[in-house]
């Protein structure tokens, strides 16, 4: 997106610079709660609890929270599309009456009219401005140019890539000349590379002269890296009910470098705040934390970039799990047994004819389960490893189950499932959560491994038809309960 001023002709604000209205936040939620009546007309469910939040002029604010925490509801409250059950929504210090014209929203799902061309879709954003036809064409032209859509004027949405469609969404929001450009998970339906470039363009848009006519950008997301990349202030919301837990200023200078140390430190800080919210209170289990202290662990870290390096201030660690099948781990143990207890990791790589990176992943998986140890470049069997190898299948499963329950990810997932109705959670919400918790991982791969290991341990399982993850025990006891029918 070019950064010339799209909205140069924007009318000046009516309020005097020092008046209370000028000093007031652009939008404010003051002690807002929101409840919905339960599905079967039952007692109301509280979605948001005592939310106080303001959007200030000159900031890019990110609201970060897991799926279902109430982020979109906050956006709808700000937009005047729904009303609070308690508390007040203010615009420039005055109670918001009806729809908030100061705000435009870009949605994840693009929300374009399929039967309208790009140009006509953007025109929808002009409806409130009552321009004549020539002015409309100028505004549309400028917006399309700014957002990198010149030449696509007459295309239909279905002819465009996801990234291009989302650009139409941005153009439509911008021509409305909002004070606040709101984005509701605007990049999460895009492929990784497209998302990355569009994010950078949003930052460029803001950094261009006059912020492209905007007073603030408000980003709703469940992606930590995205929030740290874009926002000047990050608000973290917890779930069930949604409550504001942390407000973290993000002073990193632009343009921000995702690979820089200060960036990683900021991601760590936000990550630690979120981890503290979602983790149970017990102290971290040592086998997990120990892995990165060893020779092989360190190599893995270098090989895998920032993965697994995030720790909370208390040392509580959520570590990713390598995508390695259980049989492969057993195979590794058998090779170490053949090698009589210890083998150099480079020799091991040659021996099993796997690339070094892959070898490291297998070794790391076994080490996380305490089956092996990795002093320096050597891989050696632990007592537990010998036990596991010699044990009959049921004992292996029991061991495996105990071992994975020392890993934070499994602890968390099991705790979540134990609380969930019928011990089941929709896989998509698990994926969202994994994405939040381990921003450098591929959630789908991670879930695949969690399920594979969980199945072997007879701890958790996956129901393809219902697309849900469930607790092994829960489903069994449920079956028993239903038998008497
Ligand atoms: P997020 O955007 O963070 O994923 P939402 O704001 O969409 O969360 O939803 C928060 C919670 O409120 C969810 O549990 C959702 O099911 C519930 N919810 C949202 N809108 C309604 C509604 N109109 N009626 C009942 N429940 C709703
Ligand atoms: Mg949402």
Short mmCIF file of N, CA and C in Angstrom, two decimals, residues 59-166:
data_model
loop_
_atom_site.label_atom_id
_atom_site.label_comp_id
_atom_site.label_asym_id
_atom_site.label_seq_id
_atom_site.Cartn_x
_atom_site.Cartn_y
_atom_site.Cartn_z
N UNK A 59 -2.81 5.90 18.55
CA UNK A 59 -2.29 4.58 18.92
C UNK A 59 -2.83 3.49 18.00
N UNK A 60 -2.03 2.43 17.91
CA UNK A 60 -2.52 1.19 17.29
C UNK A 60 -2.68 0.22 18.45
N UNK A 61 -3.91 -0.07 18.75
CA UNK A 61 -4.21 -0.89 19.92
C UNK A 61 -4.55 -2.30 19.46
N UNK A 62 -3.98 -3.30 20.13
CA UNK A 62 -4.35 -4.68 19.83
C UNK A 62 -5.09 -5.28 21.01
N UNK A 63 -6.16 -5.96 20.73
CA UNK A 63 -6.88 -6.73 21.74
C UNK A 63 -6.58 -8.19 21.46
N UNK A 64 -5.90 -8.82 22.43
CA UNK A 64 -5.39 -10.17 22.21
C UNK A 64 -6.10 -11.14 23.14
N UNK A 65 -6.68 -12.17 22.58
CA UNK A 65 -7.35 -13.16 23.41
C UNK A 65 -7.71 -14.38 22.60
N UNK A 66 -8.03 -15.43 23.29
CA UNK A 66 -8.34 -16.67 22.60
C UNK A 66 -9.70 -16.61 21.95
N UNK A 67 -9.92 -17.55 21.08
CA UNK A 67 -11.20 -17.65 20.41
C UNK A 67 -12.31 -17.83 21.45
N UNK A 68 -13.38 -17.07 21.31
CA UNK A 68 -14.48 -17.18 22.25
C UNK A 68 -14.36 -16.31 23.49
N UNK A 69 -13.29 -15.51 23.57
CA UNK A 69 -13.11 -14.68 24.76
C UNK A 69 -13.97 -13.43 24.73
N UNK A 70 -14.56 -13.13 23.58
CA UNK A 70 -15.46 -11.98 23.51
C UNK A 70 -14.90 -10.78 22.76
N UNK A 71 -13.85 -11.00 21.98
CA UNK A 71 -13.21 -9.90 21.25
C UNK A 71 -14.17 -9.27 20.24
N UNK A 72 -14.82 -10.11 19.45
CA UNK A 72 -15.73 -9.57 18.43
C UNK A 72 -16.91 -8.86 19.10
N UNK A 73 -17.30 -9.37 20.25
CA UNK A 73 -18.40 -8.71 20.97
C UNK A 73 -17.98 -7.31 21.41
N UNK A 74 -16.74 -7.17 21.85
CA UNK A 74 -16.23 -5.84 22.23
C UNK A 74 -16.27 -4.91 21.02
N UNK A 75 -15.89 -5.44 19.88
CA UNK A 75 -15.93 -4.65 18.65
C UNK A 75 -17.36 -4.23 18.31
N UNK A 76 -18.28 -5.15 18.46
CA UNK A 76 -19.68 -4.83 18.15
C UNK A 76 -20.25 -3.79 19.12
N UNK A 77 -19.80 -3.86 20.38
CA UNK A 77 -20.22 -2.86 21.36
C UNK A 77 -19.70 -1.48 20.96
N UNK A 78 -18.43 -1.44 20.57
CA UNK A 78 -17.83 -0.17 20.16
C UNK A 78 -18.51 0.40 18.92
N UNK A 79 -18.92 -0.50 18.05
CA UNK A 79 -19.55 -0.07 16.80
C UNK A 79 -21.02 0.30 17.01
N UNK A 80 -21.53 0.06 18.20
CA UNK A 80 -22.94 0.34 18.45
C UNK A 80 -23.86 -0.67 17.80
N UNK A 81 -23.34 -1.83 17.49
CA UNK A 81 -24.15 -2.87 16.87
C UNK A 81 -24.85 -3.74 17.91
N UNK A 82 -24.38 -3.63 19.14
CA UNK A 82 -25.04 -4.33 20.24
C UNK A 82 -24.86 -3.48 21.49
N UNK A 83 -25.71 -3.66 22.48
CA UNK A 83 -25.64 -2.80 23.67
C UNK A 83 -25.15 -3.56 24.88
N UNK A 84 -24.46 -2.87 25.78
CA UNK A 84 -23.98 -3.56 26.98
C UNK A 84 -25.14 -3.91 27.92
N UNK A 85 -24.98 -4.98 28.66
CA UNK A 85 -25.95 -5.33 29.69
C UNK A 85 -25.77 -4.38 30.87
N UNK A 86 -24.49 -4.08 31.16
CA UNK A 86 -24.17 -3.09 32.20
C UNK A 86 -23.04 -2.23 31.69
N UNK A 87 -22.93 -1.01 32.25
CA UNK A 87 -21.82 -0.13 31.89
C UNK A 87 -22.17 0.73 30.69
N UNK A 88 -21.17 1.49 30.23
CA UNK A 88 -21.44 2.48 29.19
C UNK A 88 -20.42 2.41 28.07
N UNK A 89 -20.88 2.72 26.85
CA UNK A 89 -19.98 2.88 25.70
C UNK A 89 -19.98 4.36 25.35
N UNK A 90 -18.81 4.96 25.32
CA UNK A 90 -18.70 6.39 25.06
C UNK A 90 -17.92 6.64 23.78
N UNK A 91 -18.33 7.68 23.07
CA UNK A 91 -17.57 8.13 21.91
C UNK A 91 -17.20 9.59 22.18
N UNK A 92 -15.92 9.89 22.19
CA UNK A 92 -15.45 11.25 22.54
C UNK A 92 -16.07 11.71 23.86
N UNK A 93 -16.17 10.82 24.79
CA UNK A 93 -16.64 11.18 26.12
C UNK A 93 -18.14 11.23 26.29
N UNK A 94 -18.88 11.08 25.21
CA UNK A 94 -20.34 11.15 25.31
C UNK A 94 -20.93 9.77 25.03
N UNK A 95 -22.03 9.44 25.69
CA UNK A 95 -22.64 8.12 25.47
C UNK A 95 -22.94 7.90 24.00
N UNK A 96 -22.59 6.73 23.53
CA UNK A 96 -22.81 6.41 22.13
C UNK A 96 -24.30 6.16 21.90
N UNK A 97 -24.85 6.86 20.92
CA UNK A 97 -26.27 6.64 20.59
C UNK A 97 -26.34 6.04 19.20
N UNK A 98 -26.82 4.82 19.08
CA UNK A 98 -26.94 4.17 17.78
C UNK A 98 -25.59 3.71 17.25
N UNK A 99 -25.52 3.62 15.94
CA UNK A 99 -24.31 3.09 15.31
C UNK A 99 -23.18 4.12 15.37
N UNK A 100 -21.99 3.65 15.64
CA UNK A 100 -20.83 4.54 15.73
C UNK A 100 -20.26 4.80 14.33
N UNK A 101 -20.48 6.00 13.82
CA UNK A 101 -20.02 6.33 12.46
C UNK A 101 -18.51 6.59 12.42
N UNK A 102 -17.90 6.67 13.58
CA UNK A 102 -16.47 6.98 13.62
C UNK A 102 -15.60 5.76 13.40
N UNK A 103 -16.23 4.63 13.12
CA UNK A 103 -15.44 3.41 13.10
C UNK A 103 -15.84 2.54 11.89
N UNK A 104 -14.86 1.95 11.26
CA UNK A 104 -15.15 1.01 10.17
C UNK A 104 -14.44 -0.30 10.48
N UNK A 105 -15.05 -1.39 10.08
CA UNK A 105 -14.51 -2.71 10.46
C UNK A 105 -14.09 -3.51 9.23
N UNK A 106 -12.90 -4.10 9.32
CA UNK A 106 -12.48 -5.08 8.32
C UNK A 106 -12.60 -6.45 8.99
N UNK A 107 -13.33 -7.35 8.35
CA UNK A 107 -13.59 -8.66 8.95
C UNK A 107 -12.64 -9.74 8.41
N UNK A 108 -12.52 -10.78 9.18
CA UNK A 108 -11.70 -11.93 8.75
C UNK A 108 -12.25 -12.55 7.47
N UNK A 109 -13.57 -12.61 7.41
CA UNK A 109 -14.19 -13.38 6.33
C UNK A 109 -14.39 -12.55 5.06
N UNK A 110 -13.72 -11.39 5.01
CA UNK A 110 -13.78 -10.49 3.84
C UNK A 110 -15.15 -9.82 3.71
N UNK A 111 -16.23 -10.55 3.92
CA UNK A 111 -17.56 -9.94 3.89
C UNK A 111 -17.80 -9.07 2.67
N UNK A 112 -17.47 -9.60 1.53
CA UNK A 112 -17.72 -8.86 0.28
C UNK A 112 -19.01 -9.36 -0.37
N UNK A 113 -19.62 -8.51 -1.18
CA UNK A 113 -20.80 -8.93 -1.94
C UNK A 113 -20.32 -9.61 -3.22
N UNK A 114 -20.63 -10.89 -3.37
CA UNK A 114 -20.07 -11.63 -4.52
C UNK A 114 -20.59 -11.11 -5.86
N UNK A 115 -21.77 -10.51 -5.86
CA UNK A 115 -22.36 -10.07 -7.13
C UNK A 115 -21.92 -8.66 -7.51
N UNK A 116 -21.12 -8.00 -6.64
CA UNK A 116 -20.61 -6.67 -6.97
C UNK A 116 -19.14 -6.74 -7.37
N UNK A 117 -18.73 -5.84 -8.26
CA UNK A 117 -17.32 -5.79 -8.63
C UNK A 117 -16.52 -5.19 -7.48
N UNK A 118 -15.20 -5.23 -7.61
CA UNK A 118 -14.31 -4.64 -6.61
C UNK A 118 -14.72 -3.19 -6.37
N UNK A 119 -14.87 -2.47 -7.46
CA UNK A 119 -15.22 -1.06 -7.39
C UNK A 119 -16.55 -0.84 -6.64
N UNK A 120 -17.52 -1.65 -6.99
CA UNK A 120 -18.84 -1.51 -6.37
C UNK A 120 -18.82 -1.91 -4.89
N UNK A 121 -18.00 -2.91 -4.59
CA UNK A 121 -17.87 -3.30 -3.19
C UNK A 121 -17.27 -2.16 -2.37
N UNK A 122 -16.29 -1.48 -2.94
CA UNK A 122 -15.67 -0.37 -2.21
C UNK A 122 -16.68 0.77 -2.06
N UNK A 123 -17.47 0.93 -3.10
CA UNK A 123 -18.47 2.01 -3.10
C UNK A 123 -19.44 1.89 -1.92
N UNK A 124 -19.69 0.66 -1.50
CA UNK A 124 -20.58 0.43 -0.35
C UNK A 124 -20.09 1.23 0.87
N UNK A 125 -18.79 1.36 1.00
CA UNK A 125 -18.22 2.09 2.12
C UNK A 125 -18.49 3.59 2.06
N UNK A 126 -18.94 4.06 0.90
CA UNK A 126 -19.16 5.50 0.72
C UNK A 126 -20.60 5.90 1.00
N UNK A 127 -21.46 4.92 1.25
CA UNK A 127 -22.89 5.20 1.35
C UNK A 127 -23.21 6.36 2.30
N UNK A 128 -22.50 6.42 3.41
CA UNK A 128 -22.83 7.43 4.42
C UNK A 128 -22.33 8.82 4.05
N UNK A 129 -21.50 8.92 3.04
CA UNK A 129 -20.83 10.21 2.83
C UNK A 129 -21.56 11.12 1.85
N UNK A 130 -22.51 10.61 1.15
CA UNK A 130 -23.33 11.42 0.23
C UNK A 130 -22.48 12.29 -0.69
N UNK A 131 -21.64 11.67 -1.46
CA UNK A 131 -20.82 12.41 -2.43
C UNK A 131 -21.51 12.35 -3.78
N UNK A 132 -21.12 13.26 -4.69
CA UNK A 132 -21.67 13.12 -6.05
C UNK A 132 -20.85 12.07 -6.79
N UNK A 133 -21.36 11.69 -7.95
CA UNK A 133 -20.80 10.54 -8.66
C UNK A 133 -19.31 10.73 -8.95
N UNK A 134 -18.93 11.93 -9.33
CA UNK A 134 -17.54 12.17 -9.70
C UNK A 134 -16.63 12.04 -8.47
N UNK A 135 -17.07 12.62 -7.36
CA UNK A 135 -16.29 12.52 -6.11
C UNK A 135 -16.17 11.06 -5.69
N UNK A 136 -17.26 10.34 -5.83
CA UNK A 136 -17.22 8.92 -5.46
C UNK A 136 -16.16 8.20 -6.26
N UNK A 137 -16.14 8.40 -7.57
CA UNK A 137 -15.17 7.73 -8.42
C UNK A 137 -13.74 8.09 -7.99
N UNK A 138 -13.53 9.35 -7.64
CA UNK A 138 -12.19 9.78 -7.21
C UNK A 138 -11.77 9.08 -5.93
N UNK A 139 -12.70 9.03 -4.98
CA UNK A 139 -12.39 8.40 -3.70
C UNK A 139 -12.08 6.91 -3.88
N UNK A 140 -12.90 6.27 -4.70
CA UNK A 140 -12.70 4.84 -4.94
C UNK A 140 -11.35 4.61 -5.61
N UNK A 141 -11.08 5.44 -6.60
CA UNK A 141 -9.82 5.31 -7.33
C UNK A 141 -8.63 5.46 -6.37
N UNK A 142 -8.70 6.49 -5.52
CA UNK A 142 -7.60 6.73 -4.59
C UNK A 142 -7.43 5.57 -3.61
N UNK A 143 -8.55 5.08 -3.10
CA UNK A 143 -8.47 3.98 -2.13
C UNK A 143 -7.89 2.72 -2.77
N UNK A 144 -8.32 2.43 -4.00
CA UNK A 144 -7.83 1.22 -4.66
C UNK A 144 -6.33 1.34 -4.95
N UNK A 145 -5.92 2.56 -5.29
CA UNK A 145 -4.50 2.76 -5.56
C UNK A 145 -3.70 2.59 -4.27
N UNK A 146 -4.19 3.21 -3.22
CA UNK A 146 -3.51 3.16 -1.92
C UNK A 146 -3.32 1.73 -1.45
N UNK A 147 -4.32 0.91 -1.73
CA UNK A 147 -4.36 -0.41 -1.14
C UNK A 147 -3.84 -1.47 -2.12
N UNK A 148 -3.32 -0.99 -3.25
CA UNK A 148 -2.70 -1.92 -4.20
C UNK A 148 -3.68 -2.71 -5.04
N UNK A 149 -4.80 -2.09 -5.41
CA UNK A 149 -5.82 -2.82 -6.17
C UNK A 149 -6.07 -2.20 -7.54
N UNK A 150 -5.25 -1.24 -7.93
CA UNK A 150 -5.47 -0.62 -9.24
C UNK A 150 -5.43 -1.71 -10.31
N UNK A 151 -6.35 -1.61 -11.25
CA UNK A 151 -6.40 -2.61 -12.31
C UNK A 151 -7.41 -3.71 -12.02
N UNK A 152 -7.85 -3.80 -10.77
CA UNK A 152 -8.81 -4.85 -10.40
C UNK A 152 -10.24 -4.30 -10.28
N UNK A 153 -10.43 -3.05 -10.70
CA UNK A 153 -11.71 -2.36 -10.47
C UNK A 153 -12.93 -3.20 -10.84
N UNK A 154 -12.83 -3.88 -11.98
CA UNK A 154 -14.02 -4.56 -12.49
C UNK A 154 -14.04 -6.06 -12.25
N UNK A 155 -13.10 -6.51 -11.46
CA UNK A 155 -13.07 -7.94 -11.14
C UNK A 155 -14.15 -8.25 -10.09
N UNK A 156 -14.59 -9.49 -10.05
CA UNK A 156 -15.52 -9.94 -9.02
C UNK A 156 -14.73 -10.65 -7.92
N UNK A 157 -15.23 -10.61 -6.68
CA UNK A 157 -14.48 -11.21 -5.57
C UNK A 157 -14.00 -12.63 -5.85
N UNK A 158 -14.84 -13.44 -6.50
CA UNK A 158 -14.42 -14.84 -6.68
C UNK A 158 -13.22 -14.98 -7.61
N UNK A 159 -12.95 -13.91 -8.37
CA UNK A 159 -11.78 -13.95 -9.27
C UNK A 159 -10.50 -13.54 -8.55
N UNK A 160 -10.61 -13.15 -7.29
CA UNK A 160 -9.44 -12.63 -6.57
C UNK A 160 -8.89 -13.65 -5.57
N UNK A 161 -7.61 -13.52 -5.28
CA UNK A 161 -7.01 -14.33 -4.21
C UNK A 161 -7.49 -13.81 -2.86
N UNK A 162 -7.26 -14.59 -1.82
CA UNK A 162 -7.66 -14.18 -0.47
C UNK A 162 -7.07 -12.83 -0.09
N UNK A 163 -5.80 -12.67 -0.41
CA UNK A 163 -5.12 -11.42 -0.06
C UNK A 163 -5.75 -10.23 -0.76
N UNK A 164 -6.07 -10.41 -2.04
CA UNK A 164 -6.68 -9.32 -2.81
C UNK A 164 -8.08 -9.01 -2.28
N UNK A 165 -8.81 -10.04 -1.92
CA UNK A 165 -10.14 -9.81 -1.36
C UNK A 165 -10.05 -9.00 -0.07
N UNK A 166 -9.06 -9.36 0.74
CA UNK A 166 -8.95 -8.62 1.99
C UNK A 166 -8.55 -7.17 1.74
#
